[in-house]
mmCIF file of C-alpha atoms in Angstrom:
data_model
loop_
_atom_site.group_PDB
_atom_site.id
_atom_site.type_symbol
_atom_site.label_atom_id
_atom_site.label_comp_id
_atom_site.label_asym_id
_atom_site.label_seq_id
_atom_site.Cartn_x
_atom_site.Cartn_y
_atom_site.Cartn_z
ATOM 1 C CA ASP A 1 -5.739 -104.398 25.669
ATOM 2 C CA GLN A 2 -2.720 -102.979 23.766
ATOM 3 C CA GLN A 3 0.141 -102.539 26.231
ATOM 4 C CA VAL A 4 2.494 -101.097 23.495
ATOM 5 C CA LYS A 5 0.929 -98.517 21.043
ATOM 6 C CA GLN A 6 2.215 -96.971 18.053
ATOM 7 C CA ASN A 7 -0.453 -94.601 16.979
ATOM 8 C CA SER A 8 0.900 -93.640 13.605
ATOM 9 C CA PRO A 9 0.126 -96.559 11.015
ATOM 10 C CA SER A 10 2.390 -94.668 8.427
ATOM 11 C CA LEU A 11 4.896 -91.899 8.231
ATOM 12 C CA SER A 12 6.146 -90.113 5.001
ATOM 13 C CA VAL A 13 9.641 -88.303 5.236
ATOM 14 C CA GLN A 14 11.785 -86.720 2.660
ATOM 15 C CA GLU A 15 15.249 -88.292 2.045
ATOM 16 C CA GLY A 16 17.892 -86.694 4.047
ATOM 17 C CA ARG A 17 15.555 -85.467 6.670
ATOM 18 C CA ILE A 18 14.876 -86.767 10.261
ATOM 19 C CA SER A 19 12.360 -89.495 10.754
ATOM 20 C CA ILE A 20 10.736 -89.655 14.177
ATOM 21 C CA LEU A 21 8.776 -92.745 15.072
ATOM 22 C CA ASN A 22 6.762 -92.715 18.419
ATOM 23 C CA CYS A 23 5.725 -95.513 20.838
ATOM 24 C CA ASP A 24 3.824 -95.452 24.046
ATOM 25 C CA TYR A 25 3.417 -98.273 26.647
ATOM 26 C CA THR A 26 1.076 -98.720 29.564
ATOM 27 C CA ASN A 27 2.663 -101.611 31.626
ATOM 28 C CA SER A 28 4.948 -100.237 34.222
ATOM 29 C CA MET A 29 6.722 -103.589 34.559
ATOM 30 C CA PHE A 30 8.319 -103.095 31.248
ATOM 31 C CA ASP A 31 12.083 -102.190 31.692
ATOM 32 C CA TYR A 32 13.588 -103.070 28.272
ATOM 33 C CA PHE A 33 12.535 -101.572 25.024
ATOM 34 C CA LEU A 34 13.536 -102.487 21.400
ATOM 35 C CA TRP A 35 12.882 -101.307 17.931
ATOM 36 C CA TYR A 36 12.689 -103.708 15.004
ATOM 37 C CA LYS A 37 12.706 -102.979 11.233
ATOM 38 C CA LYS A 38 10.643 -105.219 8.982
ATOM 39 C CA TYR A 39 10.577 -105.582 5.204
ATOM 40 C CA PRO A 40 7.833 -107.597 3.535
ATOM 41 C CA ALA A 41 8.085 -111.358 3.541
ATOM 42 C CA GLU A 42 10.926 -111.135 5.968
ATOM 43 C CA GLY A 43 11.418 -111.575 9.760
ATOM 44 C CA PRO A 44 11.691 -108.549 12.104
ATOM 45 C CA THR A 45 15.424 -107.310 12.202
ATOM 46 C CA PHE A 46 16.593 -106.016 15.539
ATOM 47 C CA LEU A 47 17.573 -102.337 15.192
ATOM 48 C CA ILE A 48 18.335 -100.819 18.642
ATOM 49 C CA SER A 49 17.383 -101.175 22.219
ATOM 50 C CA ILE A 50 17.252 -99.228 25.470
ATOM 51 C CA SER A 51 17.169 -100.146 29.087
ATOM 52 C CA SER A 52 14.893 -98.289 31.579
ATOM 53 C CA ILE A 53 17.840 -97.077 33.458
ATOM 54 C CA LYS A 54 19.051 -94.835 30.392
ATOM 55 C CA ASP A 55 17.159 -92.171 28.646
ATOM 56 C CA LYS A 56 19.046 -92.265 25.422
ATOM 57 C CA ASN A 57 20.873 -94.846 23.227
ATOM 58 C CA GLU A 58 22.632 -94.085 20.004
ATOM 59 C CA ASP A 59 23.927 -96.286 17.220
ATOM 60 C CA GLY A 60 25.044 -94.516 13.989
ATOM 61 C CA ARG A 61 22.045 -92.900 12.330
ATOM 62 C CA PHE A 62 19.581 -94.424 14.958
ATOM 63 C CA THR A 63 18.866 -92.848 18.391
ATOM 64 C CA VAL A 64 16.287 -94.048 20.832
ATOM 65 C CA PHE A 65 14.870 -91.828 23.538
ATOM 66 C CA LEU A 66 12.945 -93.171 26.558
ATOM 67 C CA ASN A 67 10.824 -90.954 28.801
ATOM 68 C CA LYS A 68 9.949 -93.103 31.712
ATOM 69 C CA SER A 69 7.517 -90.606 33.424
ATOM 70 C CA ALA A 70 5.450 -90.372 30.225
ATOM 71 C CA LYS A 71 5.855 -94.056 29.380
ATOM 72 C CA HIS A 72 6.968 -92.965 25.899
ATOM 73 C CA LEU A 73 9.820 -93.781 23.643
ATOM 74 C CA SER A 74 10.908 -92.573 20.193
ATOM 75 C CA LEU A 75 13.273 -93.527 17.409
ATOM 76 C CA HIS A 76 15.080 -90.917 15.540
ATOM 77 C CA ILE A 77 16.687 -91.631 12.154
ATOM 78 C CA VAL A 78 18.764 -89.093 10.757
ATOM 79 C CA PRO A 79 19.519 -88.619 7.931
ATOM 80 C CA SER A 80 16.833 -90.877 6.473
ATOM 81 C CA GLN A 81 17.709 -92.987 3.451
ATOM 82 C CA PRO A 82 15.645 -94.783 0.823
ATOM 83 C CA GLY A 83 16.630 -98.184 2.405
ATOM 84 C CA ASP A 84 14.833 -97.071 5.634
ATOM 85 C CA SER A 85 11.592 -97.534 4.100
ATOM 86 C CA ALA A 86 9.973 -100.399 6.077
ATOM 87 C CA VAL A 87 7.543 -101.107 9.014
ATOM 88 C CA TYR A 88 9.088 -100.191 12.333
ATOM 89 C CA PHE A 89 7.914 -102.171 15.317
ATOM 90 C CA CYS A 90 8.235 -100.995 18.874
ATOM 91 C CA ALA A 91 8.636 -103.811 21.426
ATOM 92 C CA ALA A 92 8.958 -104.115 25.101
ATOM 93 C CA SER A 93 9.854 -106.668 27.867
ATOM 94 C CA ALA A 94 10.047 -107.156 31.567
ATOM 95 C CA ILE A 95 13.541 -108.506 31.796
ATOM 96 C CA SER A 96 13.114 -108.730 35.586
ATOM 97 C CA GLY A 97 11.427 -111.903 34.625
ATOM 98 C CA GLY A 98 14.538 -113.710 33.769
ATOM 99 C CA GLY A 99 14.974 -112.788 29.990
ATOM 100 C CA ALA A 100 12.966 -115.407 28.680
ATOM 101 C CA ASP A 101 9.605 -113.557 28.257
ATOM 102 C CA GLY A 102 8.272 -112.936 25.168
ATOM 103 C CA LEU A 103 8.311 -109.471 23.488
ATOM 104 C CA THR A 104 5.068 -107.357 23.473
ATOM 105 C CA PHE A 105 4.839 -105.528 20.230
ATOM 106 C CA GLY A 106 3.111 -102.394 18.997
ATOM 107 C CA LYS A 107 1.231 -102.538 15.560
ATOM 108 C CA GLY A 108 4.045 -100.962 13.602
ATOM 109 C CA THR A 109 4.566 -97.854 11.657
ATOM 110 C CA HIS A 110 5.252 -97.806 7.978
ATOM 111 C CA LEU A 111 8.014 -95.473 7.148
ATOM 112 C CA ILE A 112 8.088 -94.200 3.681
ATOM 113 C CA ILE A 113 11.294 -92.300 2.619
ATOM 114 C CA GLN A 114 10.461 -90.226 -0.433
ATOM 115 C CA PRO A 115 13.276 -89.198 -2.759
ATOM 116 C CA ASP B 1 25.123 -118.526 7.398
ATOM 117 C CA THR B 2 21.399 -118.001 8.318
ATOM 118 C CA ALA B 3 21.163 -117.122 12.083
ATOM 119 C CA VAL B 4 17.481 -118.402 12.525
ATOM 120 C CA SER B 5 15.983 -120.427 9.782
ATOM 121 C CA GLN B 6 12.525 -121.813 9.479
ATOM 122 C CA THR B 7 10.947 -124.421 7.162
ATOM 123 C CA PRO B 8 8.866 -124.266 5.079
ATOM 124 C CA LYS B 9 8.494 -120.550 4.093
ATOM 125 C CA TYR B 10 4.865 -121.209 2.673
ATOM 126 C CA LEU B 11 2.493 -123.801 3.812
ATOM 127 C CA VAL B 12 -0.910 -124.332 2.146
ATOM 128 C CA THR B 13 -3.124 -126.933 3.571
ATOM 129 C CA GLN B 14 -6.895 -128.061 4.258
ATOM 130 C CA MET B 15 -8.926 -127.512 7.329
ATOM 131 C CA GLY B 16 -8.431 -130.665 9.644
ATOM 132 C CA ASN B 17 -4.870 -131.592 8.531
ATOM 133 C CA ASP B 18 -1.870 -131.628 10.940
ATOM 134 C CA LYS B 19 1.329 -129.760 10.112
ATOM 135 C CA SER B 20 4.645 -128.985 11.485
ATOM 136 C CA ILE B 21 6.959 -125.939 11.189
ATOM 137 C CA LYS B 22 10.643 -126.280 11.939
ATOM 138 C CA CYS B 23 13.122 -123.772 13.371
ATOM 139 C CA GLU B 24 16.757 -123.826 13.941
ATOM 140 C CA GLN B 25 19.191 -121.372 15.249
ATOM 141 C CA ASN B 26 22.966 -121.376 14.887
ATOM 142 C CA LEU B 27 23.523 -118.518 17.336
ATOM 143 C CA GLY B 28 24.393 -120.399 20.415
ATOM 144 C CA HIS B 29 21.138 -119.133 22.103
ATOM 145 C CA ASP B 30 19.514 -120.953 24.995
ATOM 146 C CA THR B 31 15.916 -119.473 24.573
ATOM 147 C CA MET B 32 13.567 -119.741 21.637
ATOM 148 C CA TYR B 33 10.178 -118.480 20.884
ATOM 149 C CA TRP B 34 7.247 -118.825 18.526
ATOM 150 C CA TYR B 35 5.145 -115.711 17.569
ATOM 151 C CA LYS B 36 2.118 -115.311 15.361
ATOM 152 C CA GLN B 37 1.418 -112.497 13.192
ATOM 153 C CA ASP B 38 -2.296 -112.330 12.356
ATOM 154 C CA SER B 39 -4.182 -110.556 9.566
ATOM 155 C CA LYS B 40 -4.077 -107.249 11.522
ATOM 156 C CA LYS B 41 -0.272 -107.608 11.502
ATOM 157 C CA PHE B 42 -0.233 -107.795 15.308
ATOM 158 C CA LEU B 43 2.885 -110.116 16.420
ATOM 159 C CA LYS B 44 1.970 -112.006 19.541
ATOM 160 C CA ILE B 45 4.035 -114.256 21.529
ATOM 161 C CA MET B 46 2.862 -117.947 21.681
ATOM 162 C CA PHE B 47 5.579 -119.991 23.468
ATOM 163 C CA SER B 48 8.832 -119.583 24.959
ATOM 164 C CA TYR B 49 11.410 -122.371 25.640
ATOM 165 C CA ASN B 50 14.655 -122.058 27.655
ATOM 166 C CA ASN B 51 17.096 -125.038 27.563
ATOM 167 C CA LYS B 52 14.361 -127.201 26.139
ATOM 168 C CA GLU B 53 12.007 -126.299 29.049
ATOM 169 C CA LEU B 54 8.690 -124.575 28.332
ATOM 170 C CA ILE B 55 8.632 -121.030 29.909
ATOM 171 C CA ILE B 56 5.621 -119.260 28.471
ATOM 172 C CA ASN B 57 2.490 -120.787 26.897
ATOM 173 C CA GLU B 58 0.223 -117.843 26.088
ATOM 174 C CA THR B 59 -3.236 -119.058 25.957
ATOM 175 C CA VAL B 60 -2.713 -120.948 22.719
ATOM 176 C CA PRO B 61 -5.119 -123.763 21.962
ATOM 177 C CA ASN B 62 -3.752 -127.164 22.820
ATOM 178 C CA ARG B 63 -3.959 -128.086 19.131
ATOM 179 C CA PHE B 64 -0.573 -126.214 19.031
ATOM 180 C CA SER B 65 2.308 -128.260 20.612
ATOM 181 C CA PRO B 66 5.826 -126.970 20.483
ATOM 182 C CA LYS B 67 8.702 -129.487 20.608
ATOM 183 C CA SER B 68 12.234 -128.677 21.456
ATOM 184 C CA PRO B 69 14.525 -131.690 20.856
ATOM 185 C CA ASP B 70 17.652 -129.544 21.755
ATOM 186 C CA LYS B 71 18.640 -126.012 22.466
ATOM 187 C CA ALA B 72 19.102 -125.177 18.719
ATOM 188 C CA HIS B 73 15.688 -126.391 17.648
ATOM 189 C CA LEU B 74 12.161 -125.543 18.263
ATOM 190 C CA ASN B 75 9.433 -127.081 16.006
ATOM 191 C CA LEU B 76 5.719 -126.116 16.178
ATOM 192 C CA HIS B 77 3.161 -128.947 15.596
ATOM 193 C CA ILE B 78 -0.493 -127.867 14.846
ATOM 194 C CA ASN B 79 -3.365 -130.642 14.875
ATOM 195 C CA SER B 80 -6.584 -130.159 13.194
ATOM 196 C CA LEU B 81 -6.035 -127.094 11.476
ATOM 197 C CA GLU B 82 -8.641 -124.354 11.461
ATOM 198 C CA LEU B 83 -9.231 -121.390 9.115
ATOM 199 C CA GLY B 84 -8.249 -119.194 12.016
ATOM 200 C CA ASP B 85 -4.877 -120.557 12.106
ATOM 201 C CA SER B 86 -3.931 -118.800 8.818
ATOM 202 C CA ALA B 87 -1.073 -116.442 9.717
ATOM 203 C CA VAL B 88 2.524 -115.856 9.569
ATOM 204 C CA TYR B 89 4.433 -117.770 12.270
ATOM 205 C CA PHE B 90 7.920 -116.505 13.362
ATOM 206 C CA CYS B 91 10.566 -118.273 15.233
ATOM 207 C CA ALA B 92 12.902 -116.170 17.324
ATOM 208 C CA SER B 93 15.819 -116.929 19.736
ATOM 209 C CA SER B 94 17.884 -115.037 22.372
ATOM 210 C CA LEU B 95 20.377 -115.561 25.169
ATOM 211 C CA ARG B 96 18.913 -115.656 28.578
ATOM 212 C CA GLY B 97 20.843 -113.327 30.786
ATOM 213 C CA GLY B 98 22.429 -111.634 27.936
ATOM 214 C CA THR B 99 21.328 -108.462 26.104
ATOM 215 C CA TYR B 100 17.705 -109.601 25.676
ATOM 216 C CA GLU B 101 17.423 -108.978 21.904
ATOM 217 C CA GLN B 102 15.592 -111.593 20.049
ATOM 218 C CA TYR B 103 16.484 -112.637 16.578
ATOM 219 C CA PHE B 104 13.799 -113.611 14.296
ATOM 220 C CA GLY B 105 13.593 -116.174 11.425
ATOM 221 C CA PRO B 106 12.058 -115.355 8.047
ATOM 222 C CA GLY B 107 8.550 -116.431 8.934
ATOM 223 C CA THR B 108 6.283 -119.199 7.652
ATOM 224 C CA ARG B 109 3.077 -118.108 5.923
ATOM 225 C CA LEU B 110 0.427 -120.623 6.716
ATOM 226 C CA THR B 111 -2.832 -120.706 4.686
ATOM 227 C CA VAL B 112 -5.695 -122.901 5.700
ATOM 228 C CA THR B 113 -8.259 -123.595 3.048
#
């Protein structure tokens, strides 16, 4: 039973354009959401997060949007750069559990930035 | 300085053997985790430790035993290795009551033959 779903296994975007990665979740207890970026043979690297009390969080080229009623979040990268080519994981947590819970991950989306 | 480190990076061993993977973090975090990424690339939580106390044990076979000698270290010992244990194991750490981001190590690719 996948509680965090990333329905696009891969996404190809031209350099300089906007990349939009989507994520859906089913567990209403989730109240904190994170995006991680992963290169081959490396560990996931934290990118950006958002609490359920917000609907948008921005950090440089990266913006995460949260639609609680739809249980949907998205990561926007603009402009996309070649170094952004990686696998992006959406993750969720119920921090009301005290903050020592594991993250629940989606299966990831492989973003390919084309020159 | 590496924030979360794991050793070894690669581990090839035969079925039935016992092996350990070590993890250390120098971020001053009080919570550490083990995750398993299987062949389908799913990252799943295995264990969570806070201040050397086990918080989460997610239906992992008891052949897997985590050990936390102090807040900066969380080792994973696996007994009687099976073919299905082949995976990439990631250690992570975070600060409980902080901003909840978890920081991951580079992973240990375990291959059981």
